[in-house]
Coordinates of C-alpha atoms in Angstrom, one line a residue:
Chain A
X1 CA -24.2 28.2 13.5
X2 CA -23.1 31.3 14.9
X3 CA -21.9 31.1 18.7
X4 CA -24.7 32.6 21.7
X5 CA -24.7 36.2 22.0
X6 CA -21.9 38.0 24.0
X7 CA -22.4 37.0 27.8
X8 CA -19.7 36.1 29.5
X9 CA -17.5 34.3 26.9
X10 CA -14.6 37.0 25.8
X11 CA -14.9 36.3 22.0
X12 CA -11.6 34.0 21.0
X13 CA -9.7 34.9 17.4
X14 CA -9.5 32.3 15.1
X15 CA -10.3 29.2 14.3
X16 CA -13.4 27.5 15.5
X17 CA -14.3 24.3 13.6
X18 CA -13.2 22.1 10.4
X19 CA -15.1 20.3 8.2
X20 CA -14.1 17.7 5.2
X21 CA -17.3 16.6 2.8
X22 CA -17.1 14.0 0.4
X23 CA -18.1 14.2 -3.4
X24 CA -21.5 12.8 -2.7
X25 CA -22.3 15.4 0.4
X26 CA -21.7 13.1 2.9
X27 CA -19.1 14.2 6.1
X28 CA -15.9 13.1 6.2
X29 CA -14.3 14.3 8.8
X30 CA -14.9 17.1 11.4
X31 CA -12.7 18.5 13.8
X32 CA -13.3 21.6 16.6
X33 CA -10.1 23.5 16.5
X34 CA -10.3 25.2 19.6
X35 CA -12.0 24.3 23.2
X36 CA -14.3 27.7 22.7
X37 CA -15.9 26.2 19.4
X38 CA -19.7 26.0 19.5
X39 CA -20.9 22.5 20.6
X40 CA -22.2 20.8 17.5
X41 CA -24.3 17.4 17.9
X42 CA -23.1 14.8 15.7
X43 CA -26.3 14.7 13.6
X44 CA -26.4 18.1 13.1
X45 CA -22.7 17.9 12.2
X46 CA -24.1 15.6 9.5
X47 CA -26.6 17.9 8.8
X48 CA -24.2 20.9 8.3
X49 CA -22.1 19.1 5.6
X50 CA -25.4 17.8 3.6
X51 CA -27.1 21.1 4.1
X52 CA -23.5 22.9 2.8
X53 CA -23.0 20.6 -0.1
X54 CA -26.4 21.5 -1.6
X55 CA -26.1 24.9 -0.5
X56 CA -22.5 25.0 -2.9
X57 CA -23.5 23.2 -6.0
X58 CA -26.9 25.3 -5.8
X59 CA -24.6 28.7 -6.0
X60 CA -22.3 27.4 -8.7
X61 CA -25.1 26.8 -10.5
X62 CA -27.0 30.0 -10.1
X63 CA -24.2 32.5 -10.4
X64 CA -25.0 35.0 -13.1
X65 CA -20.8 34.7 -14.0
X66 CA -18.9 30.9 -13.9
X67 CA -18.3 30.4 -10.4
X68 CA -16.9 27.4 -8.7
X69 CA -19.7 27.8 -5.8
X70 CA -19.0 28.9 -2.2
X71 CA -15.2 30.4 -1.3
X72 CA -16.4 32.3 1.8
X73 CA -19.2 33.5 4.0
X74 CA -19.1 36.4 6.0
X75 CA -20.6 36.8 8.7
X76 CA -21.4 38.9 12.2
X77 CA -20.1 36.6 14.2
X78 CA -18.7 34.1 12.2
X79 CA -16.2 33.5 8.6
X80 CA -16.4 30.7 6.7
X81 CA -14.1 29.5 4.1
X82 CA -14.3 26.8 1.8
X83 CA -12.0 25.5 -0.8
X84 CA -13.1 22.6 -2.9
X85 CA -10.7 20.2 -4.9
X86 CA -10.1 19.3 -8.8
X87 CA -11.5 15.6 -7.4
X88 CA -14.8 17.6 -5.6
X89 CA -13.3 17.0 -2.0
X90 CA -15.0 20.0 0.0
X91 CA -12.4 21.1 2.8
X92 CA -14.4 24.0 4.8
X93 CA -13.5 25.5 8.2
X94 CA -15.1 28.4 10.2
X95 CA -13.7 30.9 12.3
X96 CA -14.7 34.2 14.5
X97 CA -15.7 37.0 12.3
X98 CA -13.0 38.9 10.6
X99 CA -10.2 35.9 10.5
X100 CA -7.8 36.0 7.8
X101 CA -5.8 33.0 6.5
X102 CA -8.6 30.5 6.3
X103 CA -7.6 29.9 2.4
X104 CA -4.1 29.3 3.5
X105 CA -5.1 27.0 6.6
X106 CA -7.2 25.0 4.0
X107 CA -4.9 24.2 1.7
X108 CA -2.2 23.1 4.4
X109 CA -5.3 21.1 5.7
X110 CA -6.1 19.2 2.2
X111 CA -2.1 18.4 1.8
X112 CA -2.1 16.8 5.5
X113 CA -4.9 15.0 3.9
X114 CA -2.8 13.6 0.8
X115 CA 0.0 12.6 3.4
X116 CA -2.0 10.9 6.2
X117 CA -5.5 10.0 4.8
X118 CA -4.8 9.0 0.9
X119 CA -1.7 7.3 1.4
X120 CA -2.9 5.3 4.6
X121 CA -3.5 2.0 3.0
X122 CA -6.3 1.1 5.8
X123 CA -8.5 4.4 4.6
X124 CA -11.4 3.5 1.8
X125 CA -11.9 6.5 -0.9
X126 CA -14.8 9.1 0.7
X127 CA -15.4 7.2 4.0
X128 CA -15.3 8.8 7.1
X129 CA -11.7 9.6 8.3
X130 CA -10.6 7.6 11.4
X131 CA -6.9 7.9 10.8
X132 CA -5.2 9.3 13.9
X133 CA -1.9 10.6 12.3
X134 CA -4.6 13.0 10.2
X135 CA -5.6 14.1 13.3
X136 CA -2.9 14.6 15.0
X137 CA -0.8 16.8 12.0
X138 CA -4.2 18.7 12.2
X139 CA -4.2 19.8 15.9
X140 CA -0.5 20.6 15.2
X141 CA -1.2 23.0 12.5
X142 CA -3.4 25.5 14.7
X143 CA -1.0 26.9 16.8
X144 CA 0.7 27.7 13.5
X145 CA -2.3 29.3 12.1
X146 CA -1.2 33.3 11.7
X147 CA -4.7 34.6 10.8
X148 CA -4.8 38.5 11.8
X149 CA -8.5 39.7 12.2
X150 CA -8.5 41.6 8.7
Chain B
X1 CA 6.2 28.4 -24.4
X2 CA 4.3 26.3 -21.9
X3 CA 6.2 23.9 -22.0
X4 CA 9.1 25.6 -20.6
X5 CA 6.9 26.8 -17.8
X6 CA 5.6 23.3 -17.0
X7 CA 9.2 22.2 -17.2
X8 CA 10.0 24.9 -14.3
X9 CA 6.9 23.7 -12.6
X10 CA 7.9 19.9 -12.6
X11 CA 11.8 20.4 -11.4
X12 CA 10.0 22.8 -8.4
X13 CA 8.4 19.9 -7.4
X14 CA 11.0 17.0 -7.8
X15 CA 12.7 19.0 -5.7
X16 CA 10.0 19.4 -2.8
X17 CA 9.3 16.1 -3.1
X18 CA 10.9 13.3 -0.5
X19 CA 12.9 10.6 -2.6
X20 CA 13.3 7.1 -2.2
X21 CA 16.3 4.5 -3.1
X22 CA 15.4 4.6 -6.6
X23 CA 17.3 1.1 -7.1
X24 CA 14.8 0.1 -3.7
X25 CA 12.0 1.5 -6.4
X26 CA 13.0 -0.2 -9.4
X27 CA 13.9 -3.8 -7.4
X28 CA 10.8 -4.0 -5.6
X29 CA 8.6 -2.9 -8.8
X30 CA 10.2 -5.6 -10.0
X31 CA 9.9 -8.5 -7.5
X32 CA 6.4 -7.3 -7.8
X33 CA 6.0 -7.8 -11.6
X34 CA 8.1 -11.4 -11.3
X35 CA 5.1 -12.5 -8.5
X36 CA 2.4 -11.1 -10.5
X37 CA 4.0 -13.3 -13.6
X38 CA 4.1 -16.3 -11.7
X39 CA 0.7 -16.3 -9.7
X40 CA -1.4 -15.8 -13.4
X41 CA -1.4 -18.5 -16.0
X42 CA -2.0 -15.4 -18.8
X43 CA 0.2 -12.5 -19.7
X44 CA -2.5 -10.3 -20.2
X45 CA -4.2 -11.0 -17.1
X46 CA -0.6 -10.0 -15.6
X47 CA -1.0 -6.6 -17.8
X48 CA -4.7 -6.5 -16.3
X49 CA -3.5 -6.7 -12.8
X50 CA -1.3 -3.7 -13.3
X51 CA -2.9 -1.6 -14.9
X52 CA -5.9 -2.1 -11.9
X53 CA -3.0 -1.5 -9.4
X54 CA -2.1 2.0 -10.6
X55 CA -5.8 2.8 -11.0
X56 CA -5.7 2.5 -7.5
X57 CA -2.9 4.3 -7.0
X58 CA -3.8 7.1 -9.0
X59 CA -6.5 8.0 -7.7
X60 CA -5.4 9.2 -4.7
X61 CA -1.8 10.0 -6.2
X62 CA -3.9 13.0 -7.9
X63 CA -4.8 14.8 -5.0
X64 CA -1.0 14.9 -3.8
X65 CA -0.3 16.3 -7.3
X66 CA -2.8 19.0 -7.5
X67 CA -2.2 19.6 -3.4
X68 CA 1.5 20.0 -3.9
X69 CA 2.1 21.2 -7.2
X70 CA 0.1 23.9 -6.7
X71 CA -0.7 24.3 -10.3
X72 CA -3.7 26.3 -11.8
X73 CA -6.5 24.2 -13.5
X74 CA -6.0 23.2 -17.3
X75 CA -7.1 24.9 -20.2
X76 CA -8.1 22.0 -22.5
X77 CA -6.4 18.4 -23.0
X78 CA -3.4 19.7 -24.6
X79 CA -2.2 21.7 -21.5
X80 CA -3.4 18.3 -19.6
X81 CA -1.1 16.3 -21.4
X82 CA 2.0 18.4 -20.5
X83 CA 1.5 18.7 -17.2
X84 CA 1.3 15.6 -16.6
X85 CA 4.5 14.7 -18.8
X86 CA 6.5 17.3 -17.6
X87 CA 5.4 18.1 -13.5
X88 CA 3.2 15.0 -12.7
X89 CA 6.0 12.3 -14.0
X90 CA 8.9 14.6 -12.9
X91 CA 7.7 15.0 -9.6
X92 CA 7.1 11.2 -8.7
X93 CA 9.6 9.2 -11.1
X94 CA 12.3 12.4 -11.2
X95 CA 12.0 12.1 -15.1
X96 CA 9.9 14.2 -17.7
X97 CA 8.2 12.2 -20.3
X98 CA 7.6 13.8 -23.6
X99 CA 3.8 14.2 -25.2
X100 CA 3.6 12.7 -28.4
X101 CA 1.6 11.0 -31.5
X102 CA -0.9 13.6 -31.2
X103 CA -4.1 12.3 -33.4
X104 CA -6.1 14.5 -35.9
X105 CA -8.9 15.0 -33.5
X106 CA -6.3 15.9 -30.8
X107 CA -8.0 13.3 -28.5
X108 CA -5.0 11.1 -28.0
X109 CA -1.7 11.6 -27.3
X110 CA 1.5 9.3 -26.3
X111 CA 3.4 9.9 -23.6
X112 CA 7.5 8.6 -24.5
X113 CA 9.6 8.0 -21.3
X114 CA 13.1 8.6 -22.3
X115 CA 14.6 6.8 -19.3
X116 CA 12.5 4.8 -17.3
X117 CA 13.3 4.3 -13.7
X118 CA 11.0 1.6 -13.4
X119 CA 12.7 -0.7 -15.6
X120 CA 16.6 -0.2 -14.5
X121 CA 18.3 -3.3 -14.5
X122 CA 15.4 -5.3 -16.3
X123 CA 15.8 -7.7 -19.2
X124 CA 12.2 -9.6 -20.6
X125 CA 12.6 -12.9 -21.7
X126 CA 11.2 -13.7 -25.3
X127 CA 7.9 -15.7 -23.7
X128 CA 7.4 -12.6 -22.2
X129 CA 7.3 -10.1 -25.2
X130 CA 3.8 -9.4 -24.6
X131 CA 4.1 -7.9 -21.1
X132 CA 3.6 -4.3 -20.3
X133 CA 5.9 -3.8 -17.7
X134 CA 5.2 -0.8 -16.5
X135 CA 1.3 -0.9 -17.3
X136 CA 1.4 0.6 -13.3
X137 CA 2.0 3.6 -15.2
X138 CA -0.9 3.9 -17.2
X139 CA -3.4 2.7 -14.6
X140 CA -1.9 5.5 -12.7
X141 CA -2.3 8.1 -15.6
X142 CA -6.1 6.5 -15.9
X143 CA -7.2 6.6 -12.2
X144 CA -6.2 10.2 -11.8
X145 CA -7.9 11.7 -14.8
X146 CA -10.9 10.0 -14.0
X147 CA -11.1 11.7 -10.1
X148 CA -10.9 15.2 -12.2
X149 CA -13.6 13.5 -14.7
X150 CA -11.9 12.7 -17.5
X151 CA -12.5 9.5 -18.7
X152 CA -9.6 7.6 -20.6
X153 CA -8.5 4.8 -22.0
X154 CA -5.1 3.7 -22.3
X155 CA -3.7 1.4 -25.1
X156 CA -1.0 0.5 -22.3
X157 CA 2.9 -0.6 -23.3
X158 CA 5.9 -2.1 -22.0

């Protein structure tokens, strides 16, 4: 969902929202990283990681060379990066157009995951995440995000 | 040689990795075996129990390993069997196993622990000759094939 057109918003650099969809399609976890991130509805945040899911395993399948499905989408007003796991884990964040470092901010994101979701004993294997140290070490990592508009 | 490589590979990680007491390790693996042994009336059910244990450990364990190891995919089982003797075991025990026993289809393999950390300090009894005790290890190996699909069976041992 790309953000309403110009206005009176000054358009904010980096991140905007992350995502985390299971192996069967179904949302994880889902995070705004920033106060300026388009509202989402919680539906439609279901929505989003269903309608992504089919959306990837279509495009691995169709690609006329091997292709793991989607890495990123690029658009006018918006990036999008996704990274998905050896175990099918789909971590996927957005951002304003032109932000750099998603990959990176991804892959700090899935080994916050191994530390505070996989080893919290509490947390059952591809349910939603309610664990609050998760979210916490996430919220810390954004002020360390260095993405340069590219 | 890729062997050398995935040697490199697993002491990079031991040495990210935060470690533990390993005597803490090996005593309270064991106070765990000694219950398990006295709360089931069969020896292979203890062995069962185990094994089920490190399924459930290794399937999350795996996506710490390919999080932090930061290794590449493998290119066929072979390459899967040395990484995980030589980064995956190195980087959560602190000791390299060695791939073995290959079979003529190259479908199995064994994996030889030189020194294992679990078992410091342990004797077994002779009533207890048919106990894996560290079966963890293979329910571990199992569980975390099996979130990168591939299934396996393991013909577990002490």
């Amino acid at each position: 969902r790309a953000p309403a057109g110009g206005g009176a918003q000054t358009p904010v650099m980096g991140l905007q929202h992350l995502f985390i969809i299971n192996r069967s399609g179904g949302l994880m976890y889902h995070q705004d990283l920033t106060q300026n991130a388009p509202n989402i509805s919680e539906n439609d945040w279901l929505l989003l990681a269903g309608t992504f899911h089919g959306l990837h395993t279509i495009a691995s399948q169709v690609a006329p060379l091997a292709s793991s499905g989607i890495q990123t989408v690029e658009g006018d007003s918006i990036s999008l990066c996704c990274f998905q796991t050896q175990t099918g884990i789909k971590f996927v964040s957005t951002a304003t157009a032109g932000t750099a470092g998603l990959d990176g901010f991804l892959h700090q994101v899935y080994q916050k995951y191994t530390d505070y979701v996989l080893k919290n004993p509490f947390y059952d294997m591809d349910q939603p995440i309610h664990c609050e140290l998760f979210t916490r070490s996430i919220l810390q990592l954004i002020p360390t995000f260095t993405g340069s508009r590219r | 040689m890729a062997s050398r490589s995935a040697q490199r590979a697993g002491d990079v990680a031991w040495a990210r990795t935060p470690k533990v007491n390993g005597e803490l390790f090996a005593l309270t693996y064991g106070a765990m075996v000694k219950r398990l042994v006295e709360d089931y009336t069969e020896i292979d059910e203890v062995n069962e129990q185990l094994e089920k244990m490190g399924y459930n450990i290794g399937i999350r364990l795996v996506d710490e390993f390919l999080a932090k190891a930061g290794l590449p995919p493998c290119q066929g089982f072979q390459e899967t069997a040395e990484v995980i003797a030589k980064v995956a075991f190195r980087m959560f025990l602190g000791v390299a196993a060695d791939v073995t026993s290959w079979n003529s289809e190259a479908t199995a393999f064994s994996l030889l622990l030189a020194d294992n950390p679990l078992a410091e300090f342990v004797e077994l009894p002779r009533q207890y000759k048919t106990l894996c005790y560290s079966n963890v290890l293979c329910g571990v190996v199992r569980g975390a094939l099996e979130m990168v699909s591939e299934e396996m069976r393991s013909l577990g041992l002490g």
